[in-house]
Structure formats: structure tokens, C-alpha cells
Short mmCIF file of C-alpha atoms and ligand atoms in Angstrom, two decimals:
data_model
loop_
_atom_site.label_atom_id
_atom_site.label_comp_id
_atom_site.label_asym_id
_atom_site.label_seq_id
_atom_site.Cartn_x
_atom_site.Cartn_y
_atom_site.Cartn_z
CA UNK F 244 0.00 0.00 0.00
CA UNK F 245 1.45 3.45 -1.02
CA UNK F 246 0.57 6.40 1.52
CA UNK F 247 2.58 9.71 0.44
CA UNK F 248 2.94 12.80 1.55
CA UNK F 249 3.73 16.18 -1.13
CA UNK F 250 5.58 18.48 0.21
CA UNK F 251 6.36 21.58 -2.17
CA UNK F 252 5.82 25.85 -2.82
CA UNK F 253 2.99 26.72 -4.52
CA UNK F 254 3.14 25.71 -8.12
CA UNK F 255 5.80 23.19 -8.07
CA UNK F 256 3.53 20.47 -9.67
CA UNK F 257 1.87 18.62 -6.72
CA UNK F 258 -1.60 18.84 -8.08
CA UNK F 259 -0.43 17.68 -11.09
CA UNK F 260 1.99 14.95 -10.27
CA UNK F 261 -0.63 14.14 -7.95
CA UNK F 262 -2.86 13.22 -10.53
CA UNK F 263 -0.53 11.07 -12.79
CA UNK F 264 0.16 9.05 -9.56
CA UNK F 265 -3.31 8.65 -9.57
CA UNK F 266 -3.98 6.95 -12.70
CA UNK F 267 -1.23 4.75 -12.61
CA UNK F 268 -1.54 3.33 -8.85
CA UNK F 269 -4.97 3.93 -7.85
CA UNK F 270 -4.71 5.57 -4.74
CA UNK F 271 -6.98 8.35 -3.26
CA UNK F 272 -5.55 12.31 -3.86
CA UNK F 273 -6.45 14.11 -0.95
CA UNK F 274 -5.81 17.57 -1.39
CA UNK F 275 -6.57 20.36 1.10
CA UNK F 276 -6.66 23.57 -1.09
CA UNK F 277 -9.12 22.17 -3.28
CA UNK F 278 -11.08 21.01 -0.22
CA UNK F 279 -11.13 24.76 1.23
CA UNK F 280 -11.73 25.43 -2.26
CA UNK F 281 -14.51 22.84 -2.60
CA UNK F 282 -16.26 24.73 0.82
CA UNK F 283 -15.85 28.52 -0.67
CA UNK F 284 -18.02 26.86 -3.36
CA UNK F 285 -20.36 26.03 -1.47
CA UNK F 286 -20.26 28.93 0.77
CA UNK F 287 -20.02 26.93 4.21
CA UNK F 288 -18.81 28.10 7.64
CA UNK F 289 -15.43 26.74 7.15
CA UNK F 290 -15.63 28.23 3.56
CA UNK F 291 -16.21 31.38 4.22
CA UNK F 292 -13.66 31.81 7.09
CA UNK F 293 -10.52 29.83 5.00
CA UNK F 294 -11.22 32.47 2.08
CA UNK F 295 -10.46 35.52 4.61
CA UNK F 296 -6.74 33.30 5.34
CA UNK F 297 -6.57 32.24 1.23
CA UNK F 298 -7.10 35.47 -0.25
CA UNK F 299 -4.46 36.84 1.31
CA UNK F 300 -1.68 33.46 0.71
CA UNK F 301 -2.30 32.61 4.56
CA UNK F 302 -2.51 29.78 6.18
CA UNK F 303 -5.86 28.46 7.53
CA UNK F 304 -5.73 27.82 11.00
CA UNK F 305 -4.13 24.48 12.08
CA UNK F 306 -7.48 23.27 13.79
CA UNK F 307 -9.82 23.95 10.97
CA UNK F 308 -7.70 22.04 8.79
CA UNK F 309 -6.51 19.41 10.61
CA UNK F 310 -10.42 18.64 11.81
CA UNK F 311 -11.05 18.69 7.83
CA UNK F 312 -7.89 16.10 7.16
CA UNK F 313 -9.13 13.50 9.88
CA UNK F 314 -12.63 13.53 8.57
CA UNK F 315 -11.54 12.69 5.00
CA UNK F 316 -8.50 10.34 6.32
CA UNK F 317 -10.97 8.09 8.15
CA UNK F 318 -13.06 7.47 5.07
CA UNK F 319 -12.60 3.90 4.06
CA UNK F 320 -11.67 4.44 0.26
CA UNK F 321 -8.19 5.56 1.95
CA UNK F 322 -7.23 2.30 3.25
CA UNK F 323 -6.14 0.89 0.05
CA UNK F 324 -3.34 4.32 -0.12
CA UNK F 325 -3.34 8.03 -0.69
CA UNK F 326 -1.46 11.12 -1.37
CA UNK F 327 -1.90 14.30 1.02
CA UNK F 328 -1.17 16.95 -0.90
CA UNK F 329 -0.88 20.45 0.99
CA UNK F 330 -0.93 18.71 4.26
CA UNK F 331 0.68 19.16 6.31
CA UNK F 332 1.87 22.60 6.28
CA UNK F 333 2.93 23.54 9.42
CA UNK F 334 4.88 21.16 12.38
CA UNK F 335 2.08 21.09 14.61
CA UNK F 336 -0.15 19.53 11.56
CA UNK F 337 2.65 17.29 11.16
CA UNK F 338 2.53 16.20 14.47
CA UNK F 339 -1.05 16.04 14.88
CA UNK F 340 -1.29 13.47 11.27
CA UNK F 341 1.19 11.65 13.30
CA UNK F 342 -1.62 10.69 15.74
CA UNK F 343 -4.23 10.38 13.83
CA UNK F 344 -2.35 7.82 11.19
CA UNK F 345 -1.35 5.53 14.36
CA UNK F 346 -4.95 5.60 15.70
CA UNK F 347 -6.02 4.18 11.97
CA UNK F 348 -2.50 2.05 11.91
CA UNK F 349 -1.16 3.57 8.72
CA UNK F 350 2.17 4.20 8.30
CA UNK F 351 3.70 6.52 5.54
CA UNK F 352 5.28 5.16 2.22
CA UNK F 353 7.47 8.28 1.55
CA UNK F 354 7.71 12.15 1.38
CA UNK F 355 7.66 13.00 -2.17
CA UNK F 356 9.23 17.14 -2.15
CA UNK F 357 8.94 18.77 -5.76
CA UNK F 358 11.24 22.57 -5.71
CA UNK F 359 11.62 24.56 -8.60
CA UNK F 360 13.46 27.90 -9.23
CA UNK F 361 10.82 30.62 -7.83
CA UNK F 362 10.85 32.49 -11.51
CA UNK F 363 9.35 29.42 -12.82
CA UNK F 364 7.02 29.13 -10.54
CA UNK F 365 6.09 32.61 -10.70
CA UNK F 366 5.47 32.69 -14.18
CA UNK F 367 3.24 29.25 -14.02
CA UNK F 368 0.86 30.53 -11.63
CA UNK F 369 0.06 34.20 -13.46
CA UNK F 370 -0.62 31.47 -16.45
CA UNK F 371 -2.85 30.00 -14.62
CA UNK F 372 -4.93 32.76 -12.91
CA UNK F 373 -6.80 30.91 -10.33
CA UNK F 374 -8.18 33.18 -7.57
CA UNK F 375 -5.19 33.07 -5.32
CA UNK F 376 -2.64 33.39 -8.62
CA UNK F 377 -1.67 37.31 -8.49
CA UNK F 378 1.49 38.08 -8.09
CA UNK F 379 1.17 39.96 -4.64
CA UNK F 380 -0.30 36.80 -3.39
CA UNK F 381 2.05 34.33 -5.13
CA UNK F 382 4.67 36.04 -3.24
CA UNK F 383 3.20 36.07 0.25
CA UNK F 384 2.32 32.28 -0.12
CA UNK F 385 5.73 31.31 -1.13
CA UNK F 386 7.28 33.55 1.77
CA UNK F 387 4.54 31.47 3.82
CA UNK F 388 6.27 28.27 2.64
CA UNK F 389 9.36 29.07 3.35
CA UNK F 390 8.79 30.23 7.17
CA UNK F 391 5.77 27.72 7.66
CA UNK F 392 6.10 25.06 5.08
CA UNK F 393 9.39 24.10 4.69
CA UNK F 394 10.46 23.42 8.46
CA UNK F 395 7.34 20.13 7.99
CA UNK F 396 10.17 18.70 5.29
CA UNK F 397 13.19 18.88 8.25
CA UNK F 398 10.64 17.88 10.84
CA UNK F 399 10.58 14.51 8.60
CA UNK F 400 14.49 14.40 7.65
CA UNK F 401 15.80 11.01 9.50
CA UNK F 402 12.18 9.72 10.01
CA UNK F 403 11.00 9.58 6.83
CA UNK F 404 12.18 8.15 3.19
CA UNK F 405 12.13 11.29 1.03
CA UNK F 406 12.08 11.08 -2.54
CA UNK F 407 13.46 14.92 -3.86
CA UNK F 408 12.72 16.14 -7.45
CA UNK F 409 13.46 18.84 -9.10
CA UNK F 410 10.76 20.39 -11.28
CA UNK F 411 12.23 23.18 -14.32
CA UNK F 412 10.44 24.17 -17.56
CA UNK F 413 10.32 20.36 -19.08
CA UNK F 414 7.30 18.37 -19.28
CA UNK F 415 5.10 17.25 -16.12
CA UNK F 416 6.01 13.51 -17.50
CA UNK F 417 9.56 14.30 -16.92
CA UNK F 418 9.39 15.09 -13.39
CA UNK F 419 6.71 12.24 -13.22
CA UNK F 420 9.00 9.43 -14.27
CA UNK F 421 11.82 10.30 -11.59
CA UNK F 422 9.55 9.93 -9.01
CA UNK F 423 7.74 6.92 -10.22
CA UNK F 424 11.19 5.54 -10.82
CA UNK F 425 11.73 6.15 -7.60
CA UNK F 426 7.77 4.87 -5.92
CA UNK F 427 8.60 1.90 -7.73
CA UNK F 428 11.56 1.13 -5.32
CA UNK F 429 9.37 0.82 -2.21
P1 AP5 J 105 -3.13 24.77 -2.39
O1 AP5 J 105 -4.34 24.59 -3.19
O2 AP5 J 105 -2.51 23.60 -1.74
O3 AP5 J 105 -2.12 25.58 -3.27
P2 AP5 J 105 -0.52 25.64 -3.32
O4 AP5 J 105 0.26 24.87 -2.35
O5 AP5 J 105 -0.27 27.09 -3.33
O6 AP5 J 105 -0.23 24.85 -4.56
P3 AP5 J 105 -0.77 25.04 -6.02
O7 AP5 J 105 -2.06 24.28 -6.18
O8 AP5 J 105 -0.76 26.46 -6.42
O9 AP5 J 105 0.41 24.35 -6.77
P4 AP5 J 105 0.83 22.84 -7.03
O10 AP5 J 105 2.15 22.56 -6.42
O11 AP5 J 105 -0.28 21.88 -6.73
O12 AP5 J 105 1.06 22.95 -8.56
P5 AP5 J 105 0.09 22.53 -9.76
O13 AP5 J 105 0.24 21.08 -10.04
O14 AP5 J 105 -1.27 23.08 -9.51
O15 AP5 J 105 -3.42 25.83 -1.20
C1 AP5 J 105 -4.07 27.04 -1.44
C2 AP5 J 105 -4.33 27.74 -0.11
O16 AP5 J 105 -5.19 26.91 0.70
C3 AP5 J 105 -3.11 28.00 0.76
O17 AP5 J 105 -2.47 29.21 0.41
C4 AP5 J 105 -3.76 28.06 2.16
O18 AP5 J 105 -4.37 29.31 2.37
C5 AP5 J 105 -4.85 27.02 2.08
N1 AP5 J 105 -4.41 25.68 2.56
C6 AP5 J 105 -4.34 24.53 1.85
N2 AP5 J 105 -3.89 23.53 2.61
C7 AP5 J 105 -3.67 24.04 3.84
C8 AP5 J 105 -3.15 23.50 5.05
N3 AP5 J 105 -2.77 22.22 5.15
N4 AP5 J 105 -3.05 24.33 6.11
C9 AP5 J 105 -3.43 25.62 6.04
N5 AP5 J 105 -3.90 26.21 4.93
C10 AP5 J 105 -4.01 25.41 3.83
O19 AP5 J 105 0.80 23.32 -10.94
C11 AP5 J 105 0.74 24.72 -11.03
C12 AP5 J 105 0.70 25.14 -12.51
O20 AP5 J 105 1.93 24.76 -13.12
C13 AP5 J 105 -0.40 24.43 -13.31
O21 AP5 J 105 -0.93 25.33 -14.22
C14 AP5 J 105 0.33 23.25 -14.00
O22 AP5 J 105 -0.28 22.92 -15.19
C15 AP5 J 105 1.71 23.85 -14.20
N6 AP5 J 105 2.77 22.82 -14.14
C16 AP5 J 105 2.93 21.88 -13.18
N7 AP5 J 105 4.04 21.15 -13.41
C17 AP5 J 105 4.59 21.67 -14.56
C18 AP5 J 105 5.77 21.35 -15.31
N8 AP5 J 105 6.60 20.36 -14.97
N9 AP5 J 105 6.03 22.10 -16.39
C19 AP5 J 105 5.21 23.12 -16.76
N10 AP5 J 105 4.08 23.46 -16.10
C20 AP5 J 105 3.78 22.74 -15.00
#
């Protein structure tokens, strides 16, 4: 069973190698921007409040999120593997997935960390243009990772396998083989 964890700045490709893993092994993409995103849809309580953090390239707070994550985590189409993409984010999410995957007994496969030069990331996500993709924004949410985000992947050095690509301006399928390459390993 393959249980992974993304870790990666904005726009590095984790929605998108997410979904390649996806067709070729099966396993269940959980990922917690489009979640938030899915509840701004649908203008719920948690919606409406993660928008105020999102807007801006904030994070959500821990306990919204993490509540969100074990709800979906305990649903019994993940026992057969997963990816968590955005998740977590911060150490205390990391410690708190820690609990809740030994309460369920699952144990983690491997980190999979994408990086990429930030001028190509900046110039992917003003292609793209989703609500969060202005440049102001970009910024903040890549400072974010940095101070936030990044610590989660040294939290995990020593515990964890971690499988490190590097993403440039080549194909998705490039960056897709070196990690499959390296799934298939496990
Ligand atoms: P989230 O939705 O997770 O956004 P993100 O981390 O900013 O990541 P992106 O979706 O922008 O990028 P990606 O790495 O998935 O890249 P993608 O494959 O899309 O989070 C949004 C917000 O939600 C956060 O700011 C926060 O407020 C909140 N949030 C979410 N989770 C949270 C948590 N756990 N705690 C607190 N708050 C949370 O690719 C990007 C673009 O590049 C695409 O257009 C794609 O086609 C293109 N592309 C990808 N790979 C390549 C390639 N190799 N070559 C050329 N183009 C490529």
C-alpha cells in the first residue's frame, strides 16, 4: 500500500503529479486547497472563514484544517493508499497526522518534495490565474512556505524516506517518471 505525503511551494507540480500518480496506482488524492476550495463553493462556515486566510496566501488555522484532514483520512476508500497533498503545512499539523495515522495504523510510504526555481514558478501561476494566482499573493504564499512550510520537510528528515525532485520548464512527464522511478523502489 502506497501512503505519500507532497511536500512543495505553490506551483511546483503537486496537483499535477498528484494526478498522474493517480492513474497509474490507484490511490486516493487528498488535497486540502481544493477542499477549502470545494467549501468557498459552497459557501459553508469553514468556507467562508478559510477564504479571509486564502485570499491573502495565509494559512488556515491548524485546527480547521486538521479537523477537515481527519474527517476525509478516516473514510474507508483511503485504506487501500493516498497522497496528502498540501498537508501538512505547518509542524504542529505534522505532528497532529502523526496521531491520527497511528490511531487508523497507517504508516507513511514516503515524502515526495517537488522545488523549482521561484521564476518558474512565478510565471506558471500568473498562467494559470486561479483566484489566489496574483502576483502579490504568489509572493506572500511562497514567503509562507518558506517560514511555515518548509520546516514540515526537516521535521521529517531522518524519520521519513524522502524522494526529492526537481521540477524546471520540461514536461510534467519528466518530473513524473523520476519519481515513479523512484515509488517503484518501495
Ligand atoms: P493549495 O491549493 O494547496 O495551493 P498551493 O500549495 O499554493 O499549490 P498550487 O495548487 O498552487 O500548486 P501545485 O504545487 O499543486 O502545482 P500545480 O500542479 O497546480 O493551497 C491554497 C491555499 O489553501 C493556501 O495558500 C492556504 O491558504 C490554504 N491551505 C491549503 N492547505 C492548507 C493547510 N494544510 N493548512 C493551512 N492552509 C491550507 O501546478 C501549477 C501550474 O503549473 C499548473 O498550471 C500546471 O499545469 C503547471 N505545471 C505543473 N508542473 C509543470 C511542469 N513540470 N512544467 C510546466 N508546467 C507545470
Amino acid at each position: 500500500m502506497l501512503n505519500i505525503i507532497f511536500i512543495g511551494a505553490p506551483g511546483v507540480g503537486k496537483g499535477t503529479q498528484s494526478a498522474l500518480i493517480e492513474k497509474d496506482y490507484s490511490i486516493v488524492h487528498i488535497a486540502t486547497g481544493d477542499m477549502l476550495r470545494e467549501n468557498i463553493a459552497n459557501a459553508t462556515e469553514l468556507g467562508k472563514t478559510a477564504k479571509t486566510y486564502m485570499d491573502k496566501g495565509e494559512l488556515v488555522p491548524d485546527s480547521l484544517v486538521i479537523n477537515m484532514l481527519k474527517e476525509r483520512i478516516t473514510k474507508d476508500d483511503c485504506k487501500n493508499g493516498f497522497m496528502l497533498d498540501g498537508f501538512p503545512r505547518t509542524i504542529e499539523q505534522a505532528k497532529e497526522l502523526s496521531n491520527i495515522l497511528d490511531s487508523l495504523n497507517y504508516k507513511i510510504s514516503s515524502i515526495v518534495y517537488i522545488y523549482a526555481d521561484e521564476e518558474i514558478i512565478i510565471e506558471r501561476l500568473l498562467k494559470r490565474g486561479r483566484a489566489d494566482d496574483n502576483e502579490e499573493t504568489i509572493k506572500n504564499r511562497l514567503k509562507v512556505f518558506e517560514s511555515q512550510s518548509k520546516p514540515v520537510l526537516d521535521y521529517y528528515e531522518g524519520k521519513l524516506k524522502i524522494i526529492k525532485v526537481k521540477s524546471g520548464r520540461g514536461e510534467p512527464e519528466e518530473v513524473y517518471a523520476k519519481i515513479k522511478a523512484e515509488l517503484d523502489t518501495l
